[in-house]
C-alpha cells in the first residue's frame, strides 16, 4: 500500500491548469490516502507552492471512508491539508466510532479525531445519535 | 488435325499475348525524367535550425534536427532527432524525440519515438510519450497514446492528452491516475 502520506487520485479524465496549480478530476473520481478513501463525481486538487494543499469533492453524494472507524457522506467535501480538517456540507452525515452526526455542516478534525456538527440556522438542525451501548465506554471500563 | 489459320482462336490468343508483353516492356523503358520517383529527396541537410513565424511576425516555433530530408513531391519533411521549441511570446514547450515529420507547409509536426516534452509555463512539468502532434493553426499539442507526466509533488499517467498552448490547459483522458507526495505536516 502506498505510504500513508502519499495521495493517489484516479478518474476517467482530468484537466490540469498549470498556471493556477489546479487539477480537476472528473468521472468516477477517487482519492486514496492510506486507508482513507473519497469517492465522488468530481475532485478538484489545488497545489500551492507546488505542494498539495486542498481537495474539494462534489458528488451525489460524496462518500468518505476511513477503515471501519469513519463513514461519511455529503454533497460537498473539502479536505484542507493545512488545517488537517475534512468538512462536509449539504445533508452531511458522519458515522464515527459508532456515533452518528447529521447536520448542514460537519467538520472532522484529522488530528484530534473530533467531530463538530452545525445546522444551517434555517431548518436543518444537528442530530447526534449515541448508541445505547457506547463503544467508547465499553472499551474504557469493561468490568462494570 | 485441321490446319488453323493465323487468325484462328489460338493464333488470336497468342497474338494478343505478344502485344501485351510488348506494351508492358515499353512502359518500363519510359525515360526517368518523365516519372520522377516520389521517394527521391529534394534536399538532405544536417545540423539544421529552422524558425517559423506567425503572420504578425511573432516567433511560433524553432526547430532543430540532426538531419532534415525534404521530400518535395510528398510535401513532407523528415527529421532525425528533432528538438522543437514552441513559443507564445515566450518559450512554453520544448519537445525532443527520435524522429519527426513535418507536413501541411510546417503547420503539422508529428514527433515519434521516446518523445520528451518540458512545459515552462507556471509550475514546471515534463511529459513522456511515444507520439506527439503539434498543430500550429489550432495552437495545440496532443498525444494520442499513453502519457506519463511529472509535475510538482507528484506524477500522473493517462491514456491520451491534449494541451492548449494559449490557455496552458492540459486535458487528460482515458483513465487518469495521479500520485501526490504529501507535504511534511
mmCIF file with all atom_site columns, C-alpha atoms in Angstrom, chain A residues 11-144:
data_model
loop_
_atom_site.group_PDB
_atom_site.id
_atom_site.type_symbol
_atom_site.label_atom_id
_atom_site.label_alt_id
_atom_site.label_comp_id
_atom_site.label_asym_id
_atom_site.label_entity_id
_atom_site.label_seq_id
_atom_site.pdbx_PDB_ins_code
_atom_site.Cartn_x
_atom_site.Cartn_y
_atom_site.Cartn_z
_atom_site.occupancy
_atom_site.B_iso_or_equiv
_atom_site.pdbx_formal_charge
_atom_site.auth_seq_id
_atom_site.auth_comp_id
_atom_site.auth_asym_id
_atom_site.auth_atom_id
_atom_site.pdbx_PDB_model_num
ATOM 1   C CA . UNK A 1 11  ? -10.722 9.406  -12.574 1.00 0.00 ? 11  UNK A CA 1
ATOM 2   C CA . UNK A 1 12  ? -11.972 8.958  -16.121 1.00 0.00 ? 12  UNK A CA 1
ATOM 3   C CA . UNK A 1 13  ? -10.405 12.244 -17.181 1.00 0.00 ? 13  UNK A CA 1
ATOM 4   C CA . UNK A 1 14  ? -8.663  15.281 -15.779 1.00 0.00 ? 14  UNK A CA 1
ATOM 5   C CA . UNK A 1 15  ? -7.812  18.867 -16.624 1.00 0.00 ? 15  UNK A CA 1
ATOM 6   C CA . UNK A 1 16  ? -4.591  20.460 -15.416 1.00 0.00 ? 16  UNK A CA 1
ATOM 7   C CA . UNK A 1 17  ? -4.186  24.220 -15.251 1.00 0.00 ? 17  UNK A CA 1
ATOM 8   C CA . UNK A 1 18  ? -0.514  24.545 -14.503 1.00 0.00 ? 18  UNK A CA 1
ATOM 9   C CA . UNK A 1 19  ? -0.550  28.316 -14.091 1.00 0.00 ? 19  UNK A CA 1
ATOM 10  C CA . UNK A 1 20  ? -3.047  28.023 -11.220 1.00 0.00 ? 20  UNK A CA 1
ATOM 11  C CA . UNK A 1 21  ? -1.670  24.777 -9.776  1.00 0.00 ? 21  UNK A CA 1
ATOM 12  C CA . UNK A 1 22  ? -5.077  23.194 -10.292 1.00 0.00 ? 22  UNK A CA 1
ATOM 13  C CA . UNK A 1 23  ? -6.041  19.614 -11.245 1.00 0.00 ? 23  UNK A CA 1
ATOM 14  C CA . UNK A 1 24  ? -9.732  18.798 -11.835 1.00 0.00 ? 24  UNK A CA 1
ATOM 15  C CA . UNK A 1 25  ? -10.545 15.061 -11.922 1.00 0.00 ? 25  UNK A CA 1
ATOM 16  C CA . UNK A 1 26  ? -13.941 14.047 -13.296 1.00 0.00 ? 26  UNK A CA 1
ATOM 17  C CA . UNK A 1 27  ? -15.921 10.819 -13.730 1.00 0.00 ? 27  UNK A CA 1
ATOM 18  C CA . UNK A 1 28  ? -15.678 8.034  -11.117 1.00 0.00 ? 28  UNK A CA 1
ATOM 19  C CA . UNK A 1 29  ? -13.214 10.158 -9.203  1.00 0.00 ? 29  UNK A CA 1
ATOM 20  C CA . UNK A 1 30  ? -11.459 8.551  -6.251  1.00 0.00 ? 30  UNK A CA 1
ATOM 21  C CA . UNK A 1 31  ? -8.857  9.842  -3.804  1.00 0.00 ? 31  UNK A CA 1
ATOM 22  C CA . UNK A 1 32  ? -6.948  7.489  -1.538  1.00 0.00 ? 32  UNK A CA 1
ATOM 23  C CA . UNK A 1 33  ? -4.550  8.218  1.288   1.00 0.00 ? 33  UNK A CA 1
ATOM 24  C CA . UNK A 1 34  ? -3.584  5.274  3.414   1.00 0.00 ? 34  UNK A CA 1
ATOM 25  C CA . UNK A 1 35  ? -6.918  3.714  4.438   1.00 0.00 ? 35  UNK A CA 1
ATOM 26  C CA . UNK A 1 36  ? -8.832  6.930  3.826   1.00 0.00 ? 36  UNK A CA 1
ATOM 27  C CA . UNK A 1 37  ? -10.882 6.907  0.632   1.00 0.00 ? 37  UNK A CA 1
ATOM 28  C CA . UNK A 1 38  ? -13.078 9.550  -1.016  1.00 0.00 ? 38  UNK A CA 1
ATOM 29  C CA . UNK A 1 39  ? -15.372 8.713  -3.926  1.00 0.00 ? 39  UNK A CA 1
ATOM 30  C CA . UNK A 1 40  ? -17.071 11.479 -5.885  1.00 0.00 ? 40  UNK A CA 1
ATOM 31  C CA . UNK A 1 41  ? -18.166 12.666 -9.312  1.00 0.00 ? 41  UNK A CA 1
ATOM 32  C CA . UNK A 1 42  ? -15.558 15.420 -9.337  1.00 0.00 ? 42  UNK A CA 1
ATOM 33  C CA . UNK A 1 43  ? -12.431 16.126 -7.284  1.00 0.00 ? 43  UNK A CA 1
ATOM 34  C CA . UNK A 1 44  ? -10.559 19.394 -7.579  1.00 0.00 ? 44  UNK A CA 1
ATOM 35  C CA . UNK A 1 45  ? -6.999  19.349 -6.282  1.00 0.00 ? 45  UNK A CA 1
ATOM 36  C CA . UNK A 1 46  ? -5.114  22.540 -5.548  1.00 0.00 ? 46  UNK A CA 1
ATOM 37  C CA . UNK A 1 47  ? -1.353  22.839 -5.194  1.00 0.00 ? 47  UNK A CA 1
ATOM 38  C CA . UNK A 1 48  ? 0.225   25.845 -3.561  1.00 0.00 ? 48  UNK A CA 1
ATOM 39  C CA . UNK A 1 49  ? 3.939   26.391 -3.994  1.00 0.00 ? 49  UNK A CA 1
ATOM 40  C CA . UNK A 1 50  ? 3.982   23.001 -5.706  1.00 0.00 ? 50  UNK A CA 1
ATOM 41  C CA . UNK A 1 51  ? 2.615   21.150 -2.689  1.00 0.00 ? 51  UNK A CA 1
ATOM 42  C CA . UNK A 1 52  ? -0.836  19.579 -2.385  1.00 0.00 ? 52  UNK A CA 1
ATOM 43  C CA . UNK A 1 53  ? -2.866  21.872 -0.141  1.00 0.00 ? 53  UNK A CA 1
ATOM 44  C CA . UNK A 1 54  ? -6.576  21.288 -0.721  1.00 0.00 ? 54  UNK A CA 1
ATOM 45  C CA . UNK A 1 55  ? -9.083  18.894 -2.306  1.00 0.00 ? 55  UNK A CA 1
ATOM 46  C CA . UNK A 1 56  ? -12.731 19.697 -2.950  1.00 0.00 ? 56  UNK A CA 1
ATOM 47  C CA . UNK A 1 57  ? -15.020 16.843 -3.948  1.00 0.00 ? 57  UNK A CA 1
ATOM 48  C CA . UNK A 1 58  ? -18.591 17.079 -5.181  1.00 0.00 ? 58  UNK A CA 1
ATOM 49  C CA . UNK A 1 59  ? -20.989 14.252 -5.836  1.00 0.00 ? 59  UNK A CA 1
ATOM 50  C CA . UNK A 1 60  ? -24.383 12.835 -5.260  1.00 0.00 ? 60  UNK A CA 1
ATOM 51  C CA . UNK A 1 61  ? -23.266 12.240 -2.641  1.00 0.00 ? 61  UNK A CA 1
ATOM 52  C CA . UNK A 1 62  ? -19.545 12.320 -1.955  1.00 0.00 ? 62  UNK A CA 1
ATOM 53  C CA . UNK A 1 63  ? -18.522 9.259  0.143   1.00 0.00 ? 63  UNK A CA 1
ATOM 54  C CA . UNK A 1 64  ? -15.666 9.257  2.663   1.00 0.00 ? 64  UNK A CA 1
ATOM 55  C CA . UNK A 1 65  ? -14.476 6.133  4.432   1.00 0.00 ? 65  UNK A CA 1
ATOM 56  C CA . UNK A 1 66  ? -11.563 5.525  6.771   1.00 0.00 ? 66  UNK A CA 1
ATOM 57  C CA . UNK A 1 67  ? -11.153 1.897  7.636   1.00 0.00 ? 67  UNK A CA 1
ATOM 58  C CA . UNK A 1 68  ? -14.148 0.940  9.749   1.00 0.00 ? 68  UNK A CA 1
ATOM 59  C CA . UNK A 1 69  ? -13.965 3.882  12.156  1.00 0.00 ? 69  UNK A CA 1
ATOM 60  C CA . UNK A 1 70  ? -15.382 6.512  9.809   1.00 0.00 ? 70  UNK A CA 1
ATOM 61  C CA . UNK A 1 71  ? -18.106 6.546  7.184   1.00 0.00 ? 71  UNK A CA 1
ATOM 62  C CA . UNK A 1 72  ? -19.360 9.905  5.944   1.00 0.00 ? 72  UNK A CA 1
ATOM 63  C CA . UNK A 1 73  ? -21.229 11.490 3.074   1.00 0.00 ? 73  UNK A CA 1
ATOM 64  C CA . UNK A 1 74  ? -22.401 14.893 1.844   1.00 0.00 ? 74  UNK A CA 1
ATOM 65  C CA . UNK A 1 75  ? -22.865 16.878 -1.318  1.00 0.00 ? 75  UNK A CA 1
ATOM 66  C CA . UNK A 1 76  ? -19.543 18.703 -0.942  1.00 0.00 ? 76  UNK A CA 1
ATOM 67  C CA . UNK A 1 77  ? -16.396 17.594 0.885   1.00 0.00 ? 77  UNK A CA 1
ATOM 68  C CA . UNK A 1 78  ? -13.385 19.827 1.460   1.00 0.00 ? 78  UNK A CA 1
ATOM 69  C CA . UNK A 1 79  ? -10.111 18.302 2.640   1.00 0.00 ? 79  UNK A CA 1
ATOM 70  C CA . UNK A 1 80  ? -7.870  21.090 3.923   1.00 0.00 ? 80  UNK A CA 1
ATOM 71  C CA . UNK A 1 81  ? -4.312  19.907 4.441   1.00 0.00 ? 81  UNK A CA 1
ATOM 72  C CA . UNK A 1 82  ? -3.133  22.982 6.294   1.00 0.00 ? 82  UNK A CA 1
ATOM 73  C CA . UNK A 1 83  ? -5.826  22.789 8.960   1.00 0.00 ? 83  UNK A CA 1
ATOM 74  C CA . UNK A 1 84  ? -5.970  18.985 8.729   1.00 0.00 ? 84  UNK A CA 1
ATOM 75  C CA . UNK A 1 85  ? -9.771  19.004 8.580   1.00 0.00 ? 85  UNK A CA 1
ATOM 76  C CA . UNK A 1 86  ? -12.410 17.405 6.390   1.00 0.00 ? 86  UNK A CA 1
ATOM 77  C CA . UNK A 1 87  ? -15.608 19.453 6.080   1.00 0.00 ? 87  UNK A CA 1
ATOM 78  C CA . UNK A 1 88  ? -18.826 18.035 4.695   1.00 0.00 ? 88  UNK A CA 1
ATOM 79  C CA . UNK A 1 89  ? -21.759 20.223 3.681   1.00 0.00 ? 89  UNK A CA 1
ATOM 80  C CA . UNK A 1 90  ? -25.152 19.546 2.117   1.00 0.00 ? 90  UNK A CA 1
ATOM 81  C CA . UNK A 1 91  ? -27.064 16.824 4.066   1.00 0.00 ? 91  UNK A CA 1
ATOM 82  C CA . UNK A 1 92  ? -23.843 15.975 5.810   1.00 0.00 ? 92  UNK A CA 1
ATOM 83  C CA . UNK A 1 93  ? -23.633 12.719 7.744   1.00 0.00 ? 93  UNK A CA 1
ATOM 84  C CA . UNK A 1 94  ? -20.773 11.121 9.657   1.00 0.00 ? 94  UNK A CA 1
ATOM 85  C CA . UNK A 1 95  ? -20.685 7.821  11.473  1.00 0.00 ? 95  UNK A CA 1
ATOM 86  C CA . UNK A 1 96  ? -17.568 7.890  13.613  1.00 0.00 ? 96  UNK A CA 1
ATOM 87  C CA . UNK A 1 97  ? -16.730 5.105  16.063  1.00 0.00 ? 97  UNK A CA 1
ATOM 88  C CA . UNK A 1 98  ? -20.378 4.126  16.305  1.00 0.00 ? 98  UNK A CA 1
ATOM 89  C CA . UNK A 1 99  ? -21.776 7.631  16.826  1.00 0.00 ? 99  UNK A CA 1
ATOM 90  C CA . UNK A 1 100 ? -23.617 9.397  14.023  1.00 0.00 ? 100 UNK A CA 1
ATOM 91  C CA . UNK A 1 101 ? -23.752 13.129 13.375  1.00 0.00 ? 101 UNK A CA 1
ATOM 92  C CA . UNK A 1 102 ? -26.033 14.786 10.867  1.00 0.00 ? 102 UNK A CA 1
ATOM 93  C CA . UNK A 1 103 ? -26.369 18.434 10.006  1.00 0.00 ? 103 UNK A CA 1
ATOM 94  C CA . UNK A 1 104 ? -25.923 21.083 7.378   1.00 0.00 ? 104 UNK A CA 1
ATOM 95  C CA . UNK A 1 105 ? -22.203 21.104 8.070   1.00 0.00 ? 105 UNK A CA 1
ATOM 96  C CA . UNK A 1 106 ? -19.985 18.530 9.757   1.00 0.00 ? 106 UNK A CA 1
ATOM 97  C CA . UNK A 1 107 ? -16.269 19.035 10.380  1.00 0.00 ? 107 UNK A CA 1
ATOM 98  C CA . UNK A 1 108 ? -13.931 16.129 11.121  1.00 0.00 ? 108 UNK A CA 1
ATOM 99  C CA . UNK A 1 109 ? -10.556 17.041 12.651  1.00 0.00 ? 109 UNK A CA 1
ATOM 100 C CA . UNK A 1 110 ? -7.940  14.592 11.421  1.00 0.00 ? 110 UNK A CA 1
ATOM 101 C CA . UNK A 1 111 ? -5.559  15.406 14.236  1.00 0.00 ? 111 UNK A CA 1
ATOM 102 C CA . UNK A 1 112 ? -7.846  15.224 17.287  1.00 0.00 ? 112 UNK A CA 1
ATOM 103 C CA . UNK A 1 113 ? -10.392 12.908 15.604  1.00 0.00 ? 113 UNK A CA 1
ATOM 104 C CA . UNK A 1 114 ? -13.131 15.237 16.931  1.00 0.00 ? 114 UNK A CA 1
ATOM 105 C CA . UNK A 1 115 ? -16.367 15.763 15.024  1.00 0.00 ? 115 UNK A CA 1
ATOM 106 C CA . UNK A 1 116 ? -18.257 19.058 15.102  1.00 0.00 ? 116 UNK A CA 1
ATOM 107 C CA . UNK A 1 117 ? -21.673 19.322 13.527  1.00 0.00 ? 117 UNK A CA 1
ATOM 108 C CA . UNK A 1 118 ? -23.710 22.503 12.950  1.00 0.00 ? 118 UNK A CA 1
ATOM 109 C CA . UNK A 1 119 ? -27.095 23.351 11.485  1.00 0.00 ? 119 UNK A CA 1
ATOM 110 C CA . UNK A 1 120 ? -27.701 25.906 8.784   1.00 0.00 ? 120 UNK A CA 1
ATOM 111 C CA . UNK A 1 121 ? -29.725 28.255 11.006  1.00 0.00 ? 121 UNK A CA 1
ATOM 112 C CA . UNK A 1 122 ? -32.764 27.842 8.746   1.00 0.00 ? 122 UNK A CA 1
ATOM 113 C CA . UNK A 1 123 ? -34.238 24.467 9.043   1.00 0.00 ? 123 UNK A CA 1
ATOM 114 C CA . UNK A 1 124 ? -31.604 21.824 9.219   1.00 0.00 ? 124 UNK A CA 1
ATOM 115 C CA . UNK A 1 125 ? -30.629 21.240 12.794  1.00 0.00 ? 125 UNK A CA 1
ATOM 116 C CA . UNK A 1 126 ? -27.938 18.987 14.189  1.00 0.00 ? 126 UNK A CA 1
ATOM 117 C CA . UNK A 1 127 ? -28.742 15.378 15.009  1.00 0.00 ? 127 UNK A CA 1
ATOM 118 C CA . UNK A 1 128 ? -26.408 13.299 17.149  1.00 0.00 ? 128 UNK A CA 1
ATOM 119 C CA . UNK A 1 129 ? -27.065 9.647  17.856  1.00 0.00 ? 129 UNK A CA 1
ATOM 120 C CA . UNK A 1 130 ? -25.082 7.835  20.519  1.00 0.00 ? 130 UNK A CA 1
ATOM 121 C CA . UNK A 1 131 ? -25.751 4.097  20.575  1.00 0.00 ? 131 UNK A CA 1
ATOM 122 C CA . UNK A 1 132 ? -27.184 2.665  23.849  1.00 0.00 ? 132 UNK A CA 1
ATOM 123 C CA . UNK A 1 133 ? -24.029 0.641  24.448  1.00 0.00 ? 133 UNK A CA 1
ATOM 124 C CA . UNK A 1 134 ? -21.449 3.330  23.560  1.00 0.00 ? 134 UNK A CA 1
ATOM 125 C CA . UNK A 1 135 ? -18.442 1.543  22.168  1.00 0.00 ? 135 UNK A CA 1
ATOM 126 C CA . UNK A 1 136 ? -16.036 4.041  23.746  1.00 0.00 ? 136 UNK A CA 1
ATOM 127 C CA . UNK A 1 137 ? -17.307 3.347  27.317  1.00 0.00 ? 137 UNK A CA 1
ATOM 128 C CA . UNK A 1 138 ? -17.260 -0.354 26.777  1.00 0.00 ? 138 UNK A CA 1
ATOM 129 C CA . UNK A 1 139 ? -13.656 -0.189 25.726  1.00 0.00 ? 139 UNK A CA 1
ATOM 130 C CA . UNK A 1 140 ? -12.563 2.019  28.623  1.00 0.00 ? 140 UNK A CA 1
ATOM 131 C CA . UNK A 1 141 ? -14.339 0.297  31.564  1.00 0.00 ? 141 UNK A CA 1
ATOM 132 C CA . UNK A 1 142 ? -15.057 -3.376 30.667  1.00 0.00 ? 142 UNK A CA 1
ATOM 133 C CA . UNK A 1 143 ? -15.577 -4.607 34.312  1.00 0.00 ? 143 UNK A CA 1
ATOM 134 C CA . UNK A 1 144 ? -18.764 -2.579 35.055  1.00 0.00 ? 144 UNK A CA 1
#
